[in-house]
Every structure is written in structure tokens, then in C-alpha cells.
Short mmCIF file of C-alpha atoms in Angstrom, two decimals:
data_model
loop_
_atom_site.label_atom_id
_atom_site.label_comp_id
_atom_site.label_asym_id
_atom_site.label_seq_id
_atom_site.Cartn_x
_atom_site.Cartn_y
_atom_site.Cartn_z
CA GLY A 134 -45.85 110.46 105.63
CA ALA A 135 -47.40 107.28 104.39
CA VAL A 136 -44.93 104.56 103.49
CA VAL A 137 -45.36 101.42 101.49
CA SER A 138 -42.75 98.73 101.88
CA GLN A 139 -42.11 96.12 99.24
CA HIS A 140 -40.00 93.01 99.72
CA PRO A 141 -37.81 91.60 98.31
CA SER A 142 -36.29 94.37 96.26
CA ARG A 143 -34.47 91.88 94.06
CA VAL A 144 -34.98 88.18 93.57
CA ILE A 145 -33.54 85.61 91.20
CA CYS A 146 -35.31 82.32 90.81
CA LYS A 147 -35.13 79.26 88.61
CA SER A 148 -37.69 78.54 85.94
CA GLY A 149 -40.58 76.56 87.26
CA THR A 150 -40.36 77.81 90.81
CA SER A 151 -42.68 80.26 92.56
CA VAL A 152 -41.79 83.62 94.00
CA LYS A 153 -43.70 85.69 96.52
CA ILE A 154 -43.49 89.47 96.71
CA GLU A 155 -44.89 91.31 99.71
CA CYS A 156 -46.38 94.78 99.85
CA ARG A 157 -46.99 96.39 103.22
CA SER A 158 -48.49 99.68 104.22
CA LEU A 159 -46.46 100.73 107.24
CA ASP A 160 -48.43 103.51 108.84
CA PHE A 161 -51.88 103.32 107.42
CA GLN A 162 -54.52 100.76 106.62
CA ALA A 163 -54.87 100.05 102.94
CA THR A 164 -58.15 98.50 101.94
CA THR A 165 -57.03 98.62 98.35
CA MET A 166 -53.63 97.82 96.92
CA PHE A 167 -52.53 97.67 93.31
CA TRP A 168 -49.96 95.56 91.55
CA TYR A 169 -48.15 96.81 88.47
CA ARG A 170 -45.63 95.43 86.08
CA GLN A 171 -43.09 97.61 84.35
CA PHE A 172 -40.80 96.72 81.47
CA PRO A 173 -37.63 98.72 80.89
CA LYS A 174 -38.24 102.25 79.66
CA GLN A 175 -41.97 101.71 79.67
CA SER A 176 -44.79 102.89 81.85
CA LEU A 177 -46.54 100.97 84.58
CA MET A 178 -49.08 98.39 83.54
CA LEU A 179 -51.77 97.62 86.06
CA MET A 180 -52.01 93.89 86.69
CA ALA A 181 -54.64 93.68 89.37
CA THR A 182 -56.48 95.46 92.12
CA SER A 183 -56.27 93.81 95.51
CA ASN A 184 -59.07 94.40 98.00
CA GLU A 185 -58.73 93.32 101.60
CA GLY A 186 -60.82 90.29 102.37
CA SER A 187 -61.96 89.62 98.83
CA LYS A 188 -60.66 88.27 95.56
CA ALA A 189 -58.41 90.42 93.47
CA THR A 190 -59.67 91.98 90.28
CA TYR A 191 -57.35 91.19 87.40
CA GLU A 192 -56.85 93.30 84.31
CA GLN A 193 -57.50 91.82 80.92
CA GLY A 194 -54.69 89.59 79.76
CA VAL A 195 -53.29 88.92 83.24
CA GLU A 196 -53.47 85.25 84.23
CA LYS A 197 -54.94 85.02 87.70
CA ASP A 198 -53.68 81.47 88.17
CA LYS A 199 -50.17 82.55 87.40
CA PHE A 200 -50.13 85.76 89.40
CA LEU A 201 -51.75 84.91 92.70
CA ILE A 202 -52.72 87.87 94.82
CA ASN A 203 -53.69 87.67 98.45
CA HIS A 204 -54.77 90.64 100.57
CA ALA A 205 -55.37 88.96 103.90
CA SER A 206 -55.00 92.03 106.10
CA LEU A 207 -55.36 95.78 105.89
CA THR A 208 -51.59 96.21 105.75
CA LEU A 209 -50.37 93.34 103.59
CA SER A 210 -50.89 92.17 100.04
CA THR A 211 -48.79 89.49 98.38
CA LEU A 212 -48.15 88.67 94.74
CA THR A 213 -46.99 85.14 93.99
CA VAL A 214 -45.60 84.42 90.55
CA THR A 215 -46.19 80.73 90.07
CA SER A 216 -44.21 78.44 87.79
CA ALA A 217 -42.07 81.36 86.77
CA HIS A 218 -40.66 81.61 83.27
CA PRO A 219 -37.90 83.88 81.95
CA GLU A 220 -40.54 86.07 80.28
CA ASP A 221 -41.93 86.83 83.75
CA SER A 222 -38.71 88.67 84.50
CA SER A 223 -39.73 92.25 85.14
CA PHE A 224 -40.03 95.05 87.66
CA TYR A 225 -43.11 94.61 89.84
CA ILE A 226 -44.45 97.56 91.83
CA CYS A 227 -47.22 97.70 94.38
CA SER A 228 -49.12 100.70 95.56
CA ALA A 229 -51.61 101.31 98.30
CA TRP A 230 -54.44 103.75 98.57
CA ASP A 231 -54.97 105.44 101.89
CA ARG A 232 -58.49 106.76 101.62
CA GLY A 233 -57.90 108.81 104.74
CA LEU A 234 -55.28 110.84 102.89
CA GLY A 235 -57.42 111.60 99.90
CA ASN A 236 -56.85 110.66 96.34
CA THR A 237 -53.14 109.88 96.49
CA ILE A 238 -51.59 106.50 95.97
CA TYR A 239 -48.29 105.59 97.61
CA PHE A 240 -45.88 103.27 95.88
CA GLY A 241 -43.48 100.64 97.08
CA GLU A 242 -39.89 100.66 95.90
CA GLY A 243 -40.52 97.83 93.48
CA SER A 244 -39.18 94.31 93.12
CA TRP A 245 -36.86 93.16 90.37
CA LEU A 246 -37.63 89.60 89.42
CA THR A 247 -35.17 87.68 87.27
CA VAL A 248 -36.11 84.17 86.22
CA VAL A 249 -33.19 82.08 84.98
CA SER B 125 -58.40 104.72 76.29
CA GLN B 126 -58.05 107.21 79.09
CA GLN B 127 -54.32 106.93 79.13
CA GLY B 128 -52.42 110.13 79.46
CA GLU B 129 -49.59 110.67 77.06
CA GLU B 130 -46.48 112.62 77.83
CA ASP B 131 -44.22 114.43 75.48
CA PRO B 132 -41.42 114.56 74.89
CA GLN B 133 -40.56 110.94 75.51
CA ALA B 134 -37.02 111.91 76.34
CA LEU B 135 -35.48 115.23 77.27
CA SER B 136 -31.85 116.07 77.86
CA ILE B 137 -30.85 119.45 79.30
CA GLN B 138 -27.98 121.12 81.07
CA GLU B 139 -28.01 121.73 84.79
CA GLY B 140 -29.63 125.05 85.59
CA GLU B 141 -31.96 125.00 82.61
CA ASN B 142 -35.70 124.57 82.89
CA ALA B 143 -37.42 121.36 81.85
CA THR B 144 -40.96 121.25 80.56
CA MET B 145 -42.94 118.08 80.11
CA ASN B 146 -46.44 117.85 78.73
CA CYS B 147 -49.26 115.42 79.30
CA SER B 148 -52.46 114.95 77.35
CA TYR B 149 -55.48 112.89 78.25
CA LYS B 150 -58.73 111.97 76.58
CA THR B 151 -61.73 112.22 78.90
CA SER B 152 -62.92 114.52 81.67
CA ILE B 153 -61.04 114.23 84.93
CA ASN B 154 -61.37 115.44 88.50
CA ASN B 155 -57.65 115.69 89.02
CA LEU B 156 -54.31 114.90 87.49
CA GLN B 157 -51.16 113.83 89.26
CA TRP B 158 -47.49 113.87 88.42
CA TYR B 159 -45.08 111.23 89.65
CA ARG B 160 -41.33 110.82 89.50
CA GLN B 161 -39.46 107.54 89.17
CA ASN B 162 -35.74 107.15 89.57
CA SER B 163 -34.30 104.32 87.53
CA GLY B 164 -35.32 100.97 88.97
CA ARG B 165 -37.19 102.48 91.88
CA GLY B 166 -40.77 103.06 92.91
CA LEU B 167 -42.79 106.13 92.09
CA VAL B 168 -42.82 109.27 94.18
CA HIS B 169 -45.87 111.48 94.16
CA LEU B 170 -44.97 115.04 93.18
CA ILE B 171 -48.11 117.03 92.90
CA LEU B 172 -51.87 116.77 92.41
CA ILE B 173 -53.81 119.40 90.55
CA ARG B 174 -57.59 119.46 90.62
CA SER B 175 -59.81 120.19 87.68
CA ASN B 176 -60.80 123.59 89.09
CA GLU B 177 -57.17 124.65 89.42
CA ARG B 178 -55.15 126.12 86.57
CA GLU B 179 -51.73 126.23 88.15
CA LYS B 180 -49.99 124.83 91.18
CA HIS B 181 -46.52 125.27 92.61
CA SER B 182 -44.36 123.10 94.81
CA GLY B 183 -40.79 124.22 95.29
CA ARG B 184 -39.14 124.22 91.87
CA LEU B 185 -42.12 122.47 90.32
CA ARG B 186 -44.90 124.23 88.50
CA VAL B 187 -47.87 122.32 87.13
CA THR B 188 -50.53 123.73 84.87
CA LEU B 189 -53.81 122.19 83.83
CA ASP B 190 -55.90 123.18 80.83
CA THR B 191 -59.10 121.18 80.95
CA SER B 192 -60.32 122.69 77.68
CA LYS B 193 -57.31 121.24 75.89
CA LYS B 194 -57.14 118.18 78.14
CA SER B 195 -53.51 118.81 78.83
CA SER B 196 -51.14 119.47 81.68
CA SER B 197 -47.55 120.55 81.89
CA LEU B 198 -44.85 120.03 84.48
CA LEU B 199 -42.10 122.62 84.65
CA ILE B 200 -38.96 122.02 86.67
CA THR B 201 -37.01 125.21 87.11
CA ALA B 202 -33.27 125.49 87.70
CA SER B 203 -32.81 121.79 87.09
CA ARG B 204 -30.23 119.75 88.94
CA ALA B 205 -28.49 116.52 88.06
CA ALA B 206 -30.54 114.89 90.83
CA ASP B 207 -33.69 115.66 88.85
CA THR B 208 -32.68 113.01 86.35
CA ALA B 209 -35.58 110.55 86.37
CA SER B 210 -38.70 109.53 84.52
CA TYR B 211 -41.78 111.64 85.05
CA PHE B 212 -45.29 110.30 84.64
CA CYS B 213 -48.67 111.93 84.63
CA ALA B 214 -51.58 109.92 85.98
CA THR B 215 -55.30 110.42 85.58
CA PRO B 216 -58.08 108.75 87.57
CA TRP B 217 -59.61 105.61 86.15
CA GLY B 218 -62.16 103.97 88.39
CA GLN B 219 -60.52 103.56 91.77
CA ASN B 220 -57.09 103.50 90.20
CA PHE B 221 -54.99 105.73 88.00
CA VAL B 222 -53.80 105.36 84.46
CA PHE B 223 -50.22 106.34 83.79
CA GLY B 224 -48.85 107.84 80.63
CA PRO B 225 -45.69 106.44 78.99
CA GLY B 226 -43.53 108.97 80.81
CA THR B 227 -40.82 111.45 79.94
CA ARG B 228 -37.23 110.43 80.63
CA LEU B 229 -35.39 113.52 81.79
CA SER B 230 -31.61 113.65 81.82
CA VAL B 231 -29.99 116.64 83.47
CA LEU B 232 -26.34 116.90 82.53
CA PRO B 233 -23.90 118.45 85.00
#
């Protein structure tokens, strides 16, 4: 079945540095990928919609200059957390929509970001 | 908002018992999906039920949909400790889905 790979699964970085998280669709082309943020014991919060070859669409309240999203190919989207602060520590999950498989979205395993 | 809402928020049962989780939503939908998330992991798609379907089965899972009440239920029969996870319903919203707050299920051995 369709698989979405997310890397790294865990990352610790210092305040002020930038961190890049990759999301890859392994066996299908994903024209649309989604980035979510999840706090402990809470649901997923959509951050942005990433469309291949165009700018990402950010949800209200999400700073596009802080959370840079690039979807340069049909199989890869990246989320870069710039100038990270401890409050950016969270679980980040990507998902990809394979239109060829209907209305189902496949999720990556998530990335734990800890900013110290 | 369109956000689905699950209840209960947390459910603790003994192995072998059945677990029922409910989801409510606010506007008309074409389909509703249920996902499972193990602690600290990504989401796994469980089942999709379309608006013209009332009930759907997949292994030990049974999902119902009542469009008149704008609600859905997920039943896990003969639960196992490995079923311990959070369960989310998701409803379409544009080209994406909106997730409810989830039900945290604990199955005790």
C-alpha cells in the first residue's frame, strides 16, 4: 500500500537554529501534502497545505516565514522550522494525498522536535 | 466549525470487552473516516464510510453513520491490549480533512 516516509523521527536543536523535516511519498506521486502539528493528548492541527510547484497555503495563525514549506517534487515536501524556540517543540506530522487511490490520506510517522 | 467531536475523550476497558466511540459533526459530508494513532506515531487509516452507507465492517471494527443525526460510531469488538491508542474521526473540509479531538482508548490486559 501507499507509504509516506517522514524524517527525522526525532530531532533536538538549540534555540535560534533551523530544522528541516522531510516528507516523502514512497510509491505514489503526491501533488498535495499536508503538514500538521500535534500537542500532547490533543488532535492534529493543520498548519499548511503544500502543493507541488506552487506556494504553500498556510492556515490562519501559522507564520509562513517561520514554518517554511517547499514542495519541489511530486514525492517530497519539506518543512523548515526557522529560528526555533522552545515553544516550537511539538510533534509534526505530514500526510500525502494520492488522488489515484481516492479520498484517503496517508500519514507519515511524525517527527518529534525538541528545542532546547 | 466543521470539526468532528468524539466522545468519550478517554475510555478504559478490559481486554475482551467491546469499545464504542462516537463522533459528531456539524455540516453535510460525503464521507467520514476513522483513524488510529499509537502514542507518538503517525495516523493509520482504519475505515471510510460514505454518506450513502449506514454501516461498514472491517475485521473487528464496525462503523456506523447516521447522517440525520450527523454522527458516527466506531465499535471495536473483542478488544486487545494492542488496540490501546487514540482514535480520531475525520470529515472532509475542502481538499483536506478536519480531525476531531480523539478518544484515548486503554485496553487493560
